[in-house]
């Protein structure tokens, strides 16, 4: 089968198309014929070596497709079932593996491409807004990269929770998308320091929570945007990892809370996986949540998909099609 494999960490050119043996499902695993792969920023961290994986590896945790084979001990699933996962193994390929207990059934009427576009970033937005800092009417939240894959979904979900959303975006075009998704205010954070604007927009108080996926370049500004006892949810490093800092900073800036969550810990049980994915598909069917697919790349152009994502050209989801 065809797969994109990384033998040495580096730039996008580290992704090379290869003919490799089809993976065999082990105990508790299924083999999936991949219809669409969801590109996620984490794959750029893995490719560069910021997050270390054993070499060589085939990236790709998020994909949707149909079950081709069941490993030993798998029950409740059948060959031909339409499934998606955000915890798959070797997704940049024609065939990939997934733990059976991390599969989600794709409802009839939902295209596999749409499922691959929604699941990982949607469940991320869900846990951020419902569990990490549960949003309620009256809250003000700041969302960085508000027109990104996670961003556009988080803006919609935060708005639906009744929160006022201030979106940070990199361009006018992205500002329009964030506004359409439900952001009451948008700030072009490349053009002006955003913390004073957040303060002005909140009558001097500051935001209750900042959901920050940008990392190094926004960390200080995010802390400075918070109200006393507000929470910084640092959930990504698109501009690089946050440098080391002293916890005393949190007291000096208003007894702030800082957390660095990751999706795996928020879909650790079958109940949480079913809750979050179920909500997403329900909202999708009701039309209250929309997924913007920015563009699709064929598998052999996965390196170009990475280039587009890392150069901030994309707004919404990027799909890779094997
Ligand atoms: P996005 O679609 O949001 O793309 C990244 C965006 O970050 C860019 O479009 C850009 O938006 C912004 N950005 C700001 N500075 C930079 C920079 N220096 N280089 C590149 N981009 C920059 O990606 P995803 O939705 O896939 O992921 C968003 C973030 O969320 C990532 O950091 C990812 O790791 C994280 N994440 C974390 C999860 C978790 O559970 N912890 C789960 C899923 C994602 P703009 O032009 O508007 O500034």
CSV table of C-alpha atoms and ligand atoms in Angstrom, one decimal:
chain,number,residue,atom,x,y,z
A,1,UNK,CA,0.0,0.0,0.0
A,2,UNK,CA,1.0,3.6,-0.4
A,3,UNK,CA,2.0,5.6,2.7
A,4,UNK,CA,3.9,8.8,3.6
A,5,UNK,CA,6.7,7.9,5.9
A,6,UNK,CA,9.3,10.0,7.9
A,7,UNK,CA,12.7,8.4,8.2
A,8,UNK,CA,14.5,11.5,9.6
A,9,UNK,CA,12.9,14.5,11.3
A,10,UNK,CA,13.0,17.8,9.5
A,11,UNK,CA,11.0,20.1,7.1
A,12,UNK,CA,8.0,19.1,5.1
A,13,UNK,CA,10.3,17.2,2.6
A,14,UNK,CA,10.9,14.7,5.4
A,15,UNK,CA,7.5,13.2,4.3
A,16,UNK,CA,8.2,10.7,1.5
A,17,UNK,CA,5.8,8.5,-0.5
A,18,UNK,CA,6.6,4.8,-0.1
A,19,UNK,CA,5.2,1.4,-0.9
A,20,UNK,CA,5.0,-0.4,2.5
A,21,UNK,CA,3.3,-3.6,3.7
A,22,UNK,CA,-0.3,-3.2,4.9
A,23,UNK,CA,-0.4,-3.1,8.8
A,24,UNK,CA,-1.8,-6.1,10.6
A,25,UNK,CA,-4.3,-5.4,13.3
A,26,UNK,CA,-3.1,-6.6,16.7
A,27,UNK,CA,-5.3,-7.5,19.7
A,28,UNK,CA,-8.0,-4.9,20.2
A,29,UNK,CA,-7.2,-3.1,16.9
A,30,UNK,CA,-9.0,-2.8,13.6
A,31,UNK,CA,-7.6,-2.1,10.2
A,32,UNK,CA,-9.3,0.7,8.4
A,33,UNK,CA,-9.4,1.5,4.6
A,34,UNK,CA,-8.8,5.3,4.9
A,35,UNK,CA,-11.1,7.5,2.9
A,36,UNK,CA,-9.9,10.9,4.3
A,37,UNK,CA,-7.1,12.0,6.7
A,38,UNK,CA,-7.5,15.0,8.9
A,39,UNK,CA,-4.3,17.1,9.0
A,40,UNK,CA,-3.5,18.4,12.5
A,41,UNK,CA,-0.8,20.7,13.7
A,42,UNK,CA,0.6,18.0,16.0
A,43,UNK,CA,1.9,16.2,12.9
A,44,UNK,CA,4.2,19.1,12.1
A,45,UNK,CA,5.6,18.9,15.7
A,46,UNK,CA,6.2,15.2,15.2
A,47,UNK,CA,7.8,15.7,11.8
A,48,UNK,CA,10.2,18.4,13.1
A,49,UNK,CA,11.0,16.3,16.2
A,50,UNK,CA,9.5,18.8,18.7
A,51,UNK,CA,7.4,15.8,19.8
A,52,UNK,CA,9.6,12.7,19.5
A,53,UNK,CA,8.3,9.5,17.8
A,54,UNK,CA,10.4,6.4,17.1
A,55,UNK,CA,11.7,6.5,13.5
A,56,UNK,CA,10.6,5.7,10.9
A,57,UNK,CA,7.0,6.5,11.4
A,58,UNK,CA,3.8,7.1,9.4
A,59,UNK,CA,2.1,10.1,10.8
A,60,UNK,CA,-1.7,10.6,11.1
A,61,UNK,CA,-4.0,10.0,14.1
A,62,UNK,CA,-7.2,11.3,12.6
A,63,UNK,CA,-8.9,9.6,9.7
A,64,UNK,CA,-12.3,8.2,8.6
A,65,UNK,CA,-12.9,5.1,6.5
A,66,UNK,CA,-14.4,1.6,6.5
A,67,UNK,CA,-13.2,-1.3,8.6
A,68,UNK,CA,-11.3,-3.8,6.5
A,69,UNK,CA,-10.2,-6.3,9.1
A,70,UNK,CA,-10.6,-7.0,12.8
A,71,UNK,CA,-7.8,-7.9,15.2
A,72,UNK,CA,-8.1,-10.6,17.9
A,73,UNK,CA,-10.6,-9.9,20.6
A,74,UNK,CA,-12.5,-7.1,18.9
A,75,UNK,CA,-16.2,-7.1,19.4
A,76,UNK,CA,-19.0,-4.7,18.6
A,77,UNK,CA,-17.5,-3.8,15.2
A,78,UNK,CA,-17.8,-5.5,11.8
A,79,UNK,CA,-16.0,-5.3,8.4
A,80,UNK,CA,-17.5,-2.6,6.4
A,81,UNK,CA,-18.5,-0.3,9.3
A,82,UNK,CA,-18.0,3.4,8.6
A,83,UNK,CA,-15.8,4.7,11.4
A,84,UNK,CA,-13.6,7.7,12.4
A,85,UNK,CA,-10.9,8.0,15.0
A,86,UNK,CA,-8.7,10.7,16.5
A,87,UNK,CA,-6.3,8.2,18.0
A,88,UNK,CA,-5.3,6.1,15.0
A,89,UNK,CA,-1.9,4.8,14.0
A,90,UNK,CA,-0.2,5.5,10.7
A,91,UNK,CA,-3.1,7.4,9.1
A,92,UNK,CA,-1.1,8.9,6.2
A,93,UNK,CA,-1.7,5.7,4.2
A,94,UNK,CA,-4.3,3.7,2.3
A,95,UNK,CA,-4.7,1.3,5.2
A,96,UNK,CA,-4.2,2.3,8.9
A,97,UNK,CA,-4.8,0.8,12.4
A,98,UNK,CA,-7.0,2.1,15.2
A,99,UNK,CA,-7.7,0.8,18.7
A,100,UNK,CA,-11.3,-0.5,18.6
A,101,UNK,CA,-12.1,1.4,21.8
A,102,UNK,CA,-11.1,4.7,20.2
A,103,UNK,CA,-13.4,4.3,17.2
A,104,UNK,CA,-16.5,6.4,16.6
A,105,UNK,CA,-19.3,5.3,14.3
A,106,UNK,CA,-20.0,7.7,11.5
A,107,UNK,CA,-23.7,8.3,11.3
A,108,UNK,CA,-25.5,7.6,8.1
A,109,UNK,CA,-25.7,10.8,6.1
A,110,UNK,CA,-22.4,12.1,7.3
A,111,UNK,CA,-19.7,11.9,4.6
A,112,UNK,CA,-16.5,10.2,5.7
A,113,UNK,CA,-14.6,13.4,4.6
A,114,UNK,CA,-16.7,15.5,7.0
A,115,UNK,CA,-16.1,13.1,9.8
A,116,UNK,CA,-12.4,13.3,9.3
A,117,UNK,CA,-12.7,17.1,9.2
A,118,UNK,CA,-14.6,17.3,12.4
A,119,UNK,CA,-13.6,14.7,15.0
A,120,UNK,CA,-10.2,15.7,16.4
A,121,UNK,CA,-10.5,19.4,16.3
A,122,UNK,CA,-14.2,19.3,17.3
A,123,UNK,CA,-13.6,17.1,20.3
A,124,UNK,CA,-10.8,19.5,21.3
A,125,UNK,CA,-13.0,22.5,21.1
A,126,UNK,CA,-15.7,20.5,23.0
A,127,UNK,CA,-13.4,19.6,26.0
A,128,UNK,CA,-11.9,23.1,26.1
A,129,UNK,CA,-15.3,24.8,26.3
A,130,UNK,CA,-17.2,22.2,28.4
A,131,UNK,CA,-14.5,20.7,30.7
A,132,UNK,CA,-11.3,22.6,30.9
A,133,UNK,CA,-12.9,26.0,31.5
A,134,UNK,CA,-16.7,25.3,31.3
A,135,UNK,CA,-18.2,28.4,29.6
A,136,UNK,CA,-21.4,30.0,30.9
A,137,UNK,CA,-23.4,33.0,29.8
A,138,UNK,CA,-21.6,36.1,31.0
A,139,UNK,CA,-18.1,34.7,30.5
A,140,UNK,CA,-15.7,36.4,28.0
A,141,UNK,CA,-13.2,34.1,26.3
A,142,UNK,CA,-10.3,34.9,24.0
A,143,UNK,CA,-9.6,32.4,21.2
A,144,UNK,CA,-6.3,32.6,19.4
A,145,UNK,CA,-6.0,31.5,15.8
A,146,UNK,CA,-9.8,31.9,15.8
A,147,UNK,CA,-10.1,31.1,12.1
A,148,UNK,CA,-8.0,27.9,12.4
A,149,UNK,CA,-9.2,24.3,12.5
A,150,UNK,CA,-9.8,24.2,16.2
A,151,UNK,CA,-10.5,28.0,16.3
A,152,UNK,CA,-13.5,28.1,14.0
A,153,UNK,CA,-15.1,25.2,15.9
A,154,UNK,CA,-14.3,26.6,19.3
A,155,UNK,CA,-15.7,30.0,18.5
A,156,UNK,CA,-19.0,28.4,17.5
A,157,UNK,CA,-19.2,26.2,20.5
A,158,UNK,CA,-18.2,29.0,22.9
A,159,UNK,CA,-20.8,31.2,21.4
A,160,UNK,CA,-23.4,28.4,21.8
A,161,UNK,CA,-22.5,28.2,25.5
A,162,UNK,CA,-23.5,31.8,25.8
A,163,UNK,CA,-20.0,33.3,26.2
A,164,UNK,CA,-18.8,36.4,24.5
A,165,UNK,CA,-15.9,35.5,22.1
A,166,UNK,CA,-12.9,37.7,21.3
A,167,UNK,CA,-11.0,36.1,18.4
A,168,UNK,CA,-7.4,36.7,17.5
A,169,UNK,CA,-6.7,36.3,13.8
A,170,UNK,CA,-3.8,36.8,11.4
A,171,UNK,CA,-5.6,38.5,8.5
A,172,UNK,CA,-8.7,40.5,7.4
A,173,UNK,CA,-10.0,37.4,5.6
A,174,UNK,CA,-9.7,35.3,8.7
A,175,UNK,CA,-11.3,38.1,10.7
A,176,UNK,CA,-14.4,37.8,8.6
A,177,UNK,CA,-14.5,34.0,9.1
A,178,UNK,CA,-14.2,34.3,12.8
A,179,UNK,CA,-17.0,36.9,13.0
A,180,UNK,CA,-19.2,34.7,10.9
A,181,UNK,CA,-18.5,31.8,13.3
A,182,UNK,CA,-19.7,34.0,16.2
A,183,UNK,CA,-16.9,36.1,17.5
A,184,UNK,CA,-18.3,39.4,18.8
A,185,UNK,CA,-14.9,41.1,18.4
A,186,UNK,CA,-11.8,40.2,16.5
A,187,UNK,CA,-8.2,41.5,16.9
A,188,UNK,CA,-5.5,41.3,14.3
A,189,UNK,CA,-2.8,40.3,16.7
A,190,UNK,CA,0.1,40.8,14.3
A,191,UNK,CA,-0.8,44.5,13.9
A,192,UNK,CA,-1.4,45.5,17.6
A,193,UNK,CA,-0.7,44.2,21.1
A,194,UNK,CA,-3.9,42.3,21.9
A,195,UNK,CA,-3.9,42.4,25.7
A,196,UNK,CA,-4.7,46.2,26.0
A,197,UNK,CA,-7.5,45.7,23.4
A,198,UNK,CA,-8.9,42.8,25.4
A,199,UNK,CA,-8.9,44.9,28.5
A,200,UNK,CA,-10.6,47.8,26.7
A,201,UNK,CA,-13.2,45.5,25.3
A,202,UNK,CA,-14.0,44.1,28.8
A,203,UNK,CA,-14.3,47.4,30.5
A,204,UNK,CA,-10.8,47.0,32.1
A,205,UNK,CA,-11.6,43.7,33.8
A,206,UNK,CA,-9.9,41.2,31.4
A,207,UNK,CA,-11.2,38.0,30.0
A,208,UNK,CA,-12.3,35.0,32.1
A,209,UNK,CA,-10.3,32.6,30.0
A,210,UNK,CA,-7.9,32.6,27.1
A,211,UNK,CA,-7.7,29.5,24.9
A,212,UNK,CA,-4.2,29.9,23.5
A,213,UNK,CA,-3.0,27.5,20.8
A,214,UNK,CA,-0.2,29.8,19.5
A,215,UNK,CA,2.2,29.3,22.4
A,216,UNK,CA,5.5,31.2,22.5
A,217,UNK,CA,4.5,34.4,20.8
A,218,UNK,CA,1.2,34.9,22.6
A,219,UNK,CA,1.9,33.6,26.1
A,220,UNK,CA,2.7,36.9,27.8
A,221,UNK,CA,-0.2,38.7,26.1
A,222,UNK,CA,-2.6,36.0,27.1
A,223,UNK,CA,-1.6,36.2,30.8
A,224,UNK,CA,-2.0,40.0,30.5
A,225,UNK,CA,-5.5,39.6,29.0
A,226,UNK,CA,-7.0,37.8,32.0
A,227,UNK,CA,-9.2,39.0,34.9
A,228,UNK,CA,-8.1,38.2,38.4
A,229,UNK,CA,-8.4,34.4,39.0
A,230,UNK,CA,-8.8,33.9,35.2
A,231,UNK,CA,-7.5,30.9,33.4
A,232,UNK,CA,-5.0,30.5,30.7
A,233,UNK,CA,-5.6,27.3,28.8
A,234,UNK,CA,-2.4,26.8,26.8
A,235,UNK,CA,-3.2,24.0,24.4
A,236,UNK,CA,-0.8,24.4,21.5
A,237,UNK,CA,2.6,25.7,20.2
A,238,UNK,CA,2.0,26.9,16.6
A,239,UNK,CA,4.6,29.6,17.1
A,240,UNK,CA,6.9,27.5,19.2
A,241,UNK,CA,6.7,26.1,22.7
A,242,UNK,CA,6.2,28.4,25.7
A,243,UNK,CA,9.5,29.2,27.4
A,244,UNK,CA,10.0,28.3,31.0
A,245,UNK,CA,8.5,30.7,33.5
A,246,UNK,CA,8.0,31.2,37.2
A,247,UNK,CA,4.7,30.3,38.9
A,248,UNK,CA,5.1,33.6,40.9
A,249,UNK,CA,4.1,35.3,37.6
A,250,UNK,CA,0.6,33.9,38.1
A,251,UNK,CA,0.2,35.5,41.5
A,252,UNK,CA,1.6,38.8,40.4
A,253,UNK,CA,-0.8,39.0,37.5
A,254,UNK,CA,-3.9,38.2,39.5
A,255,UNK,CA,-3.8,34.7,41.1
A,256,UNK,CA,-4.2,33.2,37.6
A,257,UNK,CA,-4.7,29.6,36.7
A,258,UNK,CA,-2.6,27.9,34.0
A,259,UNK,CA,-3.3,24.6,32.5
A,260,UNK,CA,-1.7,22.7,29.5
A,261,UNK,CA,-4.3,20.1,28.5
A,262,UNK,CA,-4.2,17.5,25.8
A,263,UNK,CA,-7.1,15.7,24.1
A,264,UNK,CA,-6.2,12.2,25.1
A,265,UNK,CA,-6.9,12.9,28.8
A,266,UNK,CA,-10.3,14.3,27.9
A,267,UNK,CA,-11.5,11.3,25.9
A,268,UNK,CA,-9.9,8.7,28.1
A,269,UNK,CA,-13.1,6.8,28.8
A,270,UNK,CA,-15.7,5.4,26.4
A,271,UNK,CA,-18.3,7.7,28.0
A,272,UNK,CA,-16.4,10.8,27.3
A,273,UNK,CA,-15.6,9.8,23.7
A,274,UNK,CA,-19.3,9.0,23.1
A,275,UNK,CA,-20.4,12.3,24.8
A,276,UNK,CA,-18.1,14.6,22.8
A,277,UNK,CA,-18.4,12.9,19.4
A,278,UNK,CA,-22.1,12.4,19.9
A,279,UNK,CA,-22.6,16.1,20.6
A,280,UNK,CA,-20.6,17.0,17.5
A,281,UNK,CA,-22.6,14.8,15.1
A,282,UNK,CA,-25.9,16.0,16.7
A,283,UNK,CA,-25.0,19.7,16.2
A,284,UNK,CA,-23.8,18.9,12.7
A,285,UNK,CA,-27.1,17.3,11.8
A,286,UNK,CA,-29.0,20.2,13.4
A,287,UNK,CA,-27.0,22.7,11.4
A,288,UNK,CA,-25.9,24.4,14.6
A,289,UNK,CA,-22.2,23.6,14.0
A,290,UNK,CA,-20.5,23.9,10.6
A,291,UNK,CA,-17.1,22.6,9.6
A,292,UNK,CA,-15.1,24.6,7.1
A,293,UNK,CA,-12.8,22.5,4.9
A,294,UNK,CA,-10.2,24.8,3.6
A,295,UNK,CA,-8.6,22.5,1.0
A,296,UNK,CA,-7.8,18.9,0.2
A,297,UNK,CA,-4.4,17.5,-0.8
A,298,UNK,CA,-3.7,14.1,-2.4
A,299,UNK,CA,-1.6,11.8,-0.2
A,300,UNK,CA,1.5,12.3,-2.2
A,301,UNK,CA,1.3,16.0,-1.6
A,302,UNK,CA,1.1,15.8,2.2
A,303,UNK,CA,4.3,17.9,2.4
A,304,UNK,CA,2.5,20.7,0.6
A,305,UNK,CA,-0.4,20.3,3.1
A,306,UNK,CA,2.1,20.8,6.0
A,307,UNK,CA,3.6,23.8,4.2
A,308,UNK,CA,0.2,25.4,3.8
A,309,UNK,CA,-0.7,24.9,7.5
A,310,UNK,CA,2.7,26.1,8.8
A,311,UNK,CA,2.7,29.2,6.7
A,312,UNK,CA,-0.7,30.3,8.1
A,313,UNK,CA,-2.4,30.1,4.7
A,314,UNK,CA,-5.2,27.9,5.9
A,315,UNK,CA,-8.5,28.7,7.6
A,316,UNK,CA,-10.4,25.7,8.9
A,317,UNK,CA,-9.6,22.1,8.2
A,318,UNK,CA,-7.1,20.6,5.8
A,319,UNK,CA,-7.8,17.1,4.5
A,320,UNK,CA,-5.4,14.6,2.9
A,321,UNK,CA,-6.9,12.1,0.6
A,322,UNK,CA,-5.2,8.7,-0.1
B,1,LIG,P1,-4.7,25.9,12.9
B,1,LIG,O1,-5.6,25.6,11.7
B,1,LIG,O2,-5.2,26.7,14.0
B,1,LIG,O3,-3.3,26.5,12.3
B,1,LIG,C1,-2.5,27.2,13.1
B,1,LIG,C2,-2.8,28.7,13.2
B,1,LIG,O4,-2.0,29.2,14.2
B,1,LIG,C3,-2.4,29.4,11.9
B,1,LIG,O5,-3.3,29.4,10.9
B,1,LIG,C4,-2.2,30.8,12.5
B,1,LIG,O6,-3.5,31.5,12.5
B,1,LIG,C5,-1.8,30.6,13.9
B,1,LIG,N1,-0.4,31.0,14.1
B,1,LIG,C6,0.0,32.0,14.9
B,1,LIG,N2,1.4,32.1,14.9
B,1,LIG,C7,1.8,31.1,14.1
B,1,LIG,C8,3.1,30.7,13.6
B,1,LIG,N3,4.2,31.4,14.0
B,1,LIG,N4,3.2,29.7,12.8
B,1,LIG,C9,2.1,29.0,12.3
B,1,LIG,N5,0.9,29.4,12.7
B,1,LIG,C10,0.7,30.4,13.6
B,1,LIG,O7,-4.2,24.4,13.4
B,1,LIG,P2,-5.0,23.3,14.2
B,1,LIG,O8,-6.4,23.7,14.4
B,1,LIG,O9,-4.6,22.0,13.7
B,1,LIG,O10,-4.3,23.4,15.6
B,1,LIG,C11,-4.3,24.6,16.4
B,1,LIG,C12,-3.4,24.4,17.6
B,1,LIG,O11,-4.1,23.6,18.5
B,1,LIG,C13,-2.1,23.8,17.4
B,1,LIG,O12,-1.1,24.4,18.2
B,1,LIG,C14,-2.3,22.4,17.8
B,1,LIG,O13,-1.1,21.8,18.3
B,1,LIG,C15,-3.3,22.6,19.0
B,1,LIG,N6,-4.1,21.4,19.3
B,1,LIG,C16,-4.0,21.0,20.6
B,1,LIG,C17,-4.8,20.0,21.0
B,1,LIG,C18,-4.7,19.6,22.5
B,1,LIG,O14,-5.5,18.7,22.9
B,1,LIG,N7,-3.9,20.2,23.2
B,1,LIG,C19,-5.6,19.2,20.1
B,1,LIG,C20,-5.7,19.8,18.8
B,1,LIG,C21,-4.9,20.9,18.4
B,1,LIG,P3,-3.5,33.1,12.3
B,1,LIG,O15,-2.9,33.4,11.0
B,1,LIG,O16,-4.9,33.5,12.5
B,1,LIG,O17,-2.6,33.6,13.4
